[in-house]
Coordinates of C-alpha atoms in Angstrom, one line a residue:
X1 CA 290.9 147.4 196.1
X2 CA 291.1 143.5 196.9
X3 CA 293.3 142.2 200.1
X4 CA 294.7 138.9 201.0
X5 CA 296.5 138.4 204.4
X6 CA 299.2 135.7 205.3
X7 CA 299.7 133.5 208.6
X8 CA 301.4 130.5 210.1
X9 CA 298.4 129.6 212.0
X10 CA 294.9 130.4 211.6
X11 CA 292.4 130.3 214.4
X12 CA 288.5 130.6 214.1
X13 CA 287.0 131.7 217.3
X14 CA 288.0 133.6 219.8
X15 CA 286.2 132.1 222.6
X16 CA 288.4 130.4 225.4
X17 CA 289.5 127.4 223.1
X18 CA 290.7 130.0 220.0
X19 CA 292.1 132.4 223.1
X20 CA 294.2 129.3 224.8
X21 CA 295.4 128.3 221.2
X22 CA 296.8 131.8 220.0
X23 CA 298.6 132.5 223.1
X24 CA 300.3 129.3 223.4
X25 CA 300.9 129.3 219.2
X26 CA 302.7 133.1 219.8
X27 CA 304.6 131.8 222.6
X28 CA 306.6 129.5 220.4
X29 CA 306.8 132.3 217.7
X30 CA 304.4 131.8 215.2
X31 CA 302.5 134.2 213.3
X32 CA 299.1 134.0 214.5
X33 CA 295.6 135.1 213.0
X34 CA 292.7 135.1 215.5
X35 CA 289.3 135.7 213.4
X36 CA 285.7 136.2 215.3
X37 CA 282.8 137.0 214.2
X38 CA 282.1 139.3 217.6
X39 CA 283.0 142.4 218.3
X40 CA 286.1 141.0 220.9
X41 CA 287.3 138.1 222.3
X42 CA 285.3 135.6 224.9
X43 CA 283.2 134.1 223.1
X44 CA 279.9 133.4 224.1
X45 CA 280.8 132.1 227.7
X46 CA 282.5 135.4 227.8
X47 CA 280.9 137.8 226.1
X48 CA 281.4 141.3 226.8
X49 CA 285.4 141.2 227.4
X50 CA 286.9 141.0 230.7
X51 CA 285.1 143.5 232.0
X52 CA 282.2 141.1 232.1
X53 CA 283.8 137.6 232.6
X54 CA 285.0 135.9 235.5
X55 CA 288.1 136.7 237.6
X56 CA 289.4 133.6 236.7
X57 CA 289.4 134.6 232.7
X58 CA 291.8 138.0 233.2
X59 CA 294.8 136.0 233.0
X60 CA 293.6 134.6 229.6
X61 CA 292.7 138.1 228.3
X62 CA 295.9 139.9 229.4
X63 CA 297.9 137.4 228.0
X64 CA 296.2 137.2 224.9
X65 CA 296.0 141.1 224.7
X66 CA 300.4 140.9 225.7
X67 CA 300.9 138.3 222.6
X68 CA 301.5 138.8 219.1
X69 CA 298.1 137.5 217.8
X70 CA 296.8 139.4 214.9
X71 CA 292.7 139.9 216.0
X72 CA 290.4 140.0 212.6
X73 CA 286.9 141.1 215.0
X74 CA 283.8 141.3 213.4
X75 CA 284.7 138.7 210.3
X76 CA 283.4 135.5 209.7
X77 CA 284.2 132.4 207.6
X78 CA 282.3 133.1 204.3
X79 CA 283.2 129.9 202.0
X80 CA 287.0 128.0 201.2
X81 CA 288.6 129.5 197.9
X82 CA 291.1 126.5 197.7
X83 CA 293.3 124.6 199.8
X84 CA 294.8 126.8 202.4
X85 CA 292.9 129.7 201.8
X86 CA 289.7 131.0 203.9
X87 CA 287.4 133.5 202.4
X88 CA 286.5 136.0 205.2
X89 CA 283.8 138.6 205.4
X90 CA 282.7 141.3 207.9
X91 CA 279.7 143.9 207.6
X92 CA 282.2 146.1 204.9
X93 CA 284.4 144.0 203.1
X94 CA 285.7 140.2 202.2
X95 CA 289.5 139.3 202.6
X96 CA 290.7 136.0 201.5
X97 CA 293.3 134.8 204.6
X98 CA 296.4 132.3 203.3
X99 CA 297.5 130.3 206.5
X100 CA 300.1 127.5 207.0
X101 CA 297.8 125.3 209.9
X102 CA 294.4 126.3 210.9
X103 CA 292.7 125.9 214.0
X104 CA 289.1 125.6 214.5
X105 CA 287.3 126.9 217.6
X106 CA 283.8 127.1 216.3
X107 CA 282.1 126.9 219.6
X108 CA 278.5 125.3 220.3
X109 CA 274.7 126.8 219.8
X110 CA 271.8 126.1 221.9
X111 CA 269.7 123.0 220.9
X112 CA 266.4 124.6 220.0
X113 CA 263.2 122.2 220.2
X114 CA 260.2 123.6 218.6
X115 CA 257.0 123.5 221.1
X116 CA 253.7 125.6 220.4
X117 CA 254.2 129.0 220.3
X118 CA 257.9 129.0 220.4
X119 CA 258.4 131.6 217.0
X120 CA 256.7 134.0 219.5
X121 CA 258.6 137.2 220.1
X122 CA 259.5 137.0 223.9
X123 CA 260.8 133.4 223.6
X124 CA 264.4 132.6 223.0
X125 CA 267.0 130.2 223.7
X126 CA 268.1 130.1 227.5
X127 CA 271.5 131.1 226.4
X128 CA 270.5 133.2 223.9
X129 CA 268.8 135.1 226.5
X130 CA 271.9 135.5 228.4
X131 CA 273.7 136.9 225.6
X132 CA 271.1 139.6 225.1
X133 CA 271.5 140.6 228.7
X134 CA 274.9 140.8 228.1
X135 CA 274.6 142.9 224.9
X136 CA 272.9 145.6 227.0
X137 CA 268.7 144.4 227.0
X138 CA 267.2 145.8 229.8
X139 CA 265.3 143.3 231.7
X140 CA 265.1 144.8 235.4
X141 CA 261.9 143.9 236.9
X142 CA 260.8 141.4 234.0
X143 CA 259.1 138.2 234.7
X144 CA 261.1 135.5 233.5
X145 CA 260.6 131.6 233.1
X146 CA 263.5 129.3 231.8
X147 CA 263.5 125.8 230.9
X148 CA 265.2 123.0 229.3
X149 CA 267.7 121.2 230.3
X150 CA 271.7 121.3 232.0
X151 CA 274.0 123.6 233.6
X152 CA 273.7 126.5 231.5
X153 CA 269.7 127.2 232.7
X154 CA 271.6 127.9 236.2
X155 CA 274.6 130.2 234.5
X156 CA 271.6 132.2 232.3
X157 CA 269.3 132.6 235.5
X158 CA 272.4 134.1 237.5
X159 CA 273.2 136.6 235.0
X160 CA 269.6 137.8 234.4
X161 CA 269.1 137.8 238.5
X162 CA 272.1 139.7 238.5
X163 CA 270.7 142.2 235.7
X164 CA 267.4 143.1 237.9
X165 CA 265.3 140.7 236.3
X166 CA 262.4 138.4 238.2
X167 CA 263.3 134.8 237.4
X168 CA 259.9 133.3 238.2
X169 CA 261.3 129.5 237.8
X170 CA 263.5 127.0 236.1
X171 CA 262.3 124.1 234.7
X172 CA 264.9 121.1 234.4
X173 CA 263.6 118.2 231.9
X174 CA 266.1 115.5 233.6
X175 CA 264.6 113.8 236.4
X176 CA 265.6 113.9 239.8
X177 CA 267.4 110.5 239.8
X178 CA 269.9 112.0 236.7
X179 CA 270.4 114.8 239.1
X180 CA 271.7 113.6 242.0
X181 CA 273.9 111.2 240.0
X182 CA 275.3 114.3 238.4
X183 CA 275.8 116.3 241.7
X184 CA 277.4 113.2 243.5
X185 CA 279.6 112.6 240.6
X186 CA 280.7 116.7 240.9
X187 CA 282.7 115.3 244.1
X188 CA 285.2 114.5 241.5
X189 CA 285.7 118.0 240.5
X190 CA 285.8 120.3 243.5
X191 CA 286.3 123.3 241.3
X192 CA 283.1 122.7 239.2
X193 CA 281.0 121.4 242.9
X194 CA 282.1 124.9 244.0
X195 CA 280.7 126.8 240.8
X196 CA 277.4 124.9 241.3
X197 CA 277.1 125.8 244.9
X198 CA 278.1 129.3 243.6
X199 CA 275.2 129.4 241.2
X200 CA 272.4 127.8 244.0
X201 CA 273.3 130.3 246.6
X202 CA 273.3 133.1 243.5
X203 CA 269.6 131.8 243.2
X204 CA 268.0 130.9 246.9
X205 CA 264.8 131.5 246.1
X206 CA 264.2 130.6 242.8
X207 CA 262.3 127.4 242.5
X208 CA 264.1 124.7 240.7
X209 CA 261.2 121.5 239.5
X210 CA 262.8 118.7 237.7
X211 CA 261.0 116.6 235.5
X212 CA 260.0 119.2 233.9
X213 CA 259.1 121.2 230.5
X214 CA 257.9 123.8 228.7
X215 CA 253.9 122.4 227.4
X216 CA 253.5 125.5 225.2
X217 CA 254.2 129.4 224.7
X218 CA 251.2 131.6 225.2
X219 CA 250.4 134.8 223.2
X220 CA 248.7 136.7 220.0
X221 CA 251.4 138.7 218.8
X222 CA 253.7 138.5 221.7
X223 CA 255.1 135.9 224.5
X224 CA 252.2 136.7 227.7
X225 CA 252.7 133.4 229.3
X226 CA 253.8 130.0 229.6
X227 CA 252.2 126.3 230.4
X228 CA 254.4 124.5 232.0
X229 CA 254.0 120.3 232.9
X230 CA 255.9 120.6 236.4
X231 CA 256.2 116.7 237.2
X232 CA 252.5 115.5 237.3
X233 CA 251.0 118.6 237.4
X234 CA 250.4 121.8 234.9
X235 CA 250.7 125.4 235.7
X236 CA 250.3 128.3 233.8
X237 CA 252.1 131.4 234.6
X238 CA 252.4 135.1 233.0
X239 CA 255.7 136.3 232.0
X240 CA 257.7 138.4 230.0
X241 CA 260.2 136.2 228.4
X242 CA 260.7 132.5 228.4
X243 CA 264.4 131.3 227.4
X244 CA 264.4 127.7 226.5
X245 CA 267.2 125.8 225.2
X246 CA 268.2 121.7 225.3
X247 CA 271.6 121.8 225.9
X248 CA 274.5 122.9 223.2
X249 CA 275.2 121.5 219.9
X250 CA 279.2 121.7 218.3
X251 CA 279.4 124.2 215.3
X252 CA 281.0 121.5 212.7
X253 CA 279.3 123.5 209.5
X254 CA 283.1 124.3 208.8
X255 CA 284.9 121.2 209.7
X256 CA 282.5 119.5 207.7
X257 CA 283.4 121.7 204.4
X258 CA 286.9 121.0 204.7
X259 CA 286.5 117.3 204.8
X260 CA 287.0 116.8 209.1
X261 CA 285.1 113.2 210.2
X262 CA 282.7 114.1 212.4
X263 CA 281.2 111.6 214.9
X264 CA 278.5 111.7 216.7
X265 CA 278.0 115.2 216.3
X266 CA 281.5 116.7 217.1
X267 CA 285.3 116.6 215.3
X268 CA 286.9 113.1 215.9
X269 CA 290.8 114.3 216.8
X270 CA 293.6 112.7 218.0
X271 CA 295.7 113.0 221.1
X272 CA 297.3 116.3 219.7
X273 CA 293.9 118.0 218.6
X274 CA 294.4 117.1 214.7
X275 CA 291.5 116.2 212.6
X276 CA 291.3 114.0 209.9
X277 CA 292.5 116.1 207.8
X278 CA 296.6 116.8 208.1
X279 CA 297.5 120.5 209.8
X280 CA 293.4 121.3 210.8
X281 CA 293.0 120.9 214.3
X282 CA 289.7 121.3 216.6
X283 CA 289.2 122.4 219.9
X284 CA 286.8 123.2 222.5
X285 CA 283.4 122.9 222.2
X286 CA 283.8 121.6 218.5
X287 CA 285.5 118.1 219.7
X288 CA 282.1 117.6 222.0
X289 CA 280.6 119.7 225.1
X290 CA 282.7 119.8 228.0
X291 CA 282.8 123.4 229.4
X292 CA 285.7 126.1 229.5
X293 CA 288.6 124.1 231.4
X294 CA 288.4 121.4 228.5
X295 CA 288.3 124.6 226.2
X296 CA 291.6 125.9 227.4
X297 CA 293.1 122.6 227.9
X298 CA 292.2 121.5 224.0
X299 CA 293.3 125.4 222.9
X300 CA 297.1 125.0 224.5
X301 CA 297.2 121.6 223.1
X302 CA 296.6 122.5 219.3
X303 CA 298.1 125.6 219.6
X304 CA 301.7 124.2 220.6
X305 CA 301.3 121.0 218.2
X306 CA 300.7 123.1 215.6
X307 CA 303.7 125.4 215.8
X308 CA 305.7 121.8 216.4
X309 CA 306.2 122.1 220.0
X310 CA 305.3 118.3 220.0
X311 CA 306.7 117.1 223.3
X312 CA 305.1 120.0 225.5
X313 CA 301.7 119.1 223.6
X314 CA 301.7 115.6 224.5
X315 CA 303.0 116.4 228.2
X316 CA 299.7 118.1 228.1
X317 CA 297.4 115.5 226.5
X318 CA 296.9 113.1 229.2
X319 CA 294.7 115.8 231.4
X320 CA 292.3 115.7 228.8
X321 CA 291.0 112.6 229.7
X322 CA 289.3 114.1 233.0
X323 CA 287.7 116.6 231.1
X324 CA 286.4 114.0 228.5
X325 CA 285.1 112.3 231.6
X326 CA 282.9 115.6 232.6
X327 CA 282.0 115.8 229.5
X328 CA 280.3 112.2 229.4
X329 CA 278.6 113.5 232.7
X330 CA 276.8 116.1 231.3
X331 CA 275.6 114.2 227.9
X332 CA 274.8 110.9 230.2
X333 CA 272.8 112.9 233.0
X334 CA 270.7 115.5 230.7
X335 CA 270.1 113.2 228.0
X336 CA 266.5 114.3 226.2
X337 CA 263.4 112.7 227.6
X338 CA 261.1 111.5 225.1
X339 CA 258.4 113.7 225.8
X340 CA 260.6 116.5 224.7
X341 CA 260.4 115.8 221.1
X342 CA 256.8 115.0 221.3
X343 CA 255.7 118.5 221.9
X344 CA 255.2 119.9 218.4
X345 CA 251.3 119.9 217.2
X346 CA 250.7 119.2 213.5
X347 CA 250.5 123.0 212.8
X348 CA 253.9 124.0 214.7
X349 CA 256.6 125.4 212.7
X350 CA 259.9 123.3 212.7
X351 CA 261.8 125.2 210.4
X352 CA 261.2 129.3 211.3
X353 CA 263.1 130.8 208.2
X354 CA 260.2 129.2 205.7
X355 CA 257.9 128.4 207.8
X356 CA 257.6 124.5 207.4
X357 CA 255.0 122.8 209.8
X358 CA 255.7 119.5 211.7
X359 CA 252.4 118.1 209.5
X360 CA 254.5 118.8 206.2
X361 CA 257.6 117.3 207.6
X362 CA 255.7 114.1 208.5
X363 CA 255.2 113.8 205.0
X364 CA 258.6 112.8 204.3
X365 CA 261.4 110.2 204.8
X366 CA 264.5 112.2 205.1
X367 CA 266.3 115.4 205.4
X368 CA 267.1 115.4 201.6
X369 CA 263.4 114.9 200.4
X370 CA 261.7 117.3 202.6
X371 CA 264.6 120.1 202.2
X372 CA 263.9 119.5 198.2
X373 CA 260.0 119.6 198.6
X374 CA 259.4 122.4 201.2
X375 CA 262.9 124.5 201.2
X376 CA 263.3 123.2 204.9
X377 CA 266.6 124.4 205.8
X378 CA 267.1 126.2 203.3
X379 CA 266.1 130.1 204.8
X380 CA 269.0 132.3 206.5
X381 CA 269.9 129.8 209.1
X382 CA 270.8 127.3 206.7
X383 CA 269.9 124.5 208.6
X384 CA 271.6 125.2 212.1
X385 CA 268.3 125.3 214.2
X386 CA 265.8 123.1 212.0
X387 CA 268.2 120.6 210.8
X388 CA 268.9 119.7 214.5
X389 CA 265.4 119.8 215.3
X390 CA 264.6 117.4 212.7
X391 CA 267.5 115.0 213.9
X392 CA 265.6 114.8 217.0
X393 CA 262.3 114.7 216.4
X394 CA 262.5 112.2 212.8
X395 CA 265.7 110.8 212.9
X396 CA 267.3 112.4 210.0
X397 CA 270.6 113.4 209.4
X398 CA 271.5 116.2 207.2
X399 CA 273.2 115.8 203.6
X400 CA 276.3 117.9 204.1
X401 CA 277.1 121.8 203.9
X402 CA 277.6 123.6 200.7
X403 CA 279.1 126.5 200.3
X404 CA 278.9 129.6 201.3
X405 CA 279.0 128.9 204.8
X406 CA 276.7 131.4 205.8
X407 CA 274.4 133.6 203.7
X408 CA 277.0 135.7 201.7
X409 CA 277.3 139.0 199.7
X410 CA 278.2 138.5 195.7
X411 CA 280.8 140.6 196.0
X412 CA 282.7 138.6 198.6
X413 CA 282.3 135.7 196.8
X414 CA 284.2 137.5 193.9
X415 CA 287.1 138.1 196.3
X416 CA 289.6 135.3 195.6
X417 CA 289.1 136.2 191.8
X418 CA 290.2 140.1 192.4
X419 CA 292.8 138.8 195.1
X420 CA 294.6 136.9 192.4
X421 CA 294.4 140.0 190.0
X422 CA 295.3 142.5 192.6
X423 CA 297.8 140.9 194.9
X424 CA 299.4 142.6 197.7

């Protein structure tokens, strides 16, 4: 039997931004449905729920539990059957969700860039490795190297060390001058400065190298070691795991499918977090990478605005300026150095899903042409990994998203027709 759900406000993504939006909207008496593809709320940053989240997150989890929000865990958005509708799918069934207003808190993913050996088992994103450990991966006594850029490297290293791993070193690609300026700027953000100091204390004894990056992952059938550029010298280290991540990228696929304006890779929003499409709001990392404080604030603003509590939302809006300033600091001081985009060799795979090499892609002038001739971006990830890589390596812009938004069962795509034939 087909099923169709109705709600005043649909919120996609149950990370901090989506949770805050749900809490604010429910407090105004709205019927809220919170959708997330994870088994529980928290997103990537609070993955594992309240038991694994920092103490500062406990209030948000408690308020969400006390709210009347309907939580659809394990569901993802597969397609958009019609205006005001979303087709949801979990591992067992599909449902159509009809909504009045929509808040998109779709979060972000790691920017993964190709280098020799990056497809070896044992090589992951830095944040991806952190998520695996939070999900139960046993890394006790495993030797781990982290590389890339941004504060996520430190947070990941702290998680891994607390889980019993031996973090051999952290290779940060940003030069010392940029790191020093970022550290100085943190004086304006005492809470973030304290967090940075706490991470530094937790990681005491772990070498932290600036102006450094991975040259190659080494091994035959699995990772055995890593070759690094540490300043002016090279170093080869044996290791069990290598986590490499070059910052985060907003997840904008659903926003683009809804024809929301995207600028510099993130959703364009007004002071009340509404996108270019009336009744559709974007919050958190979907509007630009800025951390949990920005996400919580934007979620509250959108939750209030979507329920008509405009005055309350407007009262909060000026606080966002401070969070945007911090986001700009991250973007400026952890900008990619040119060497990072020059690591791929001719035989290095850029599209992992379809086994398309760097040499093959260099024959083309655009994403569309490469996609037509090589199937780059047509695999399971639908260009989420290689699309960003091609933009960094070749300057290509993606040609837009087509339904379904993710690989979807054929039966799920028939659900809107079934829902009309069998209304509930």
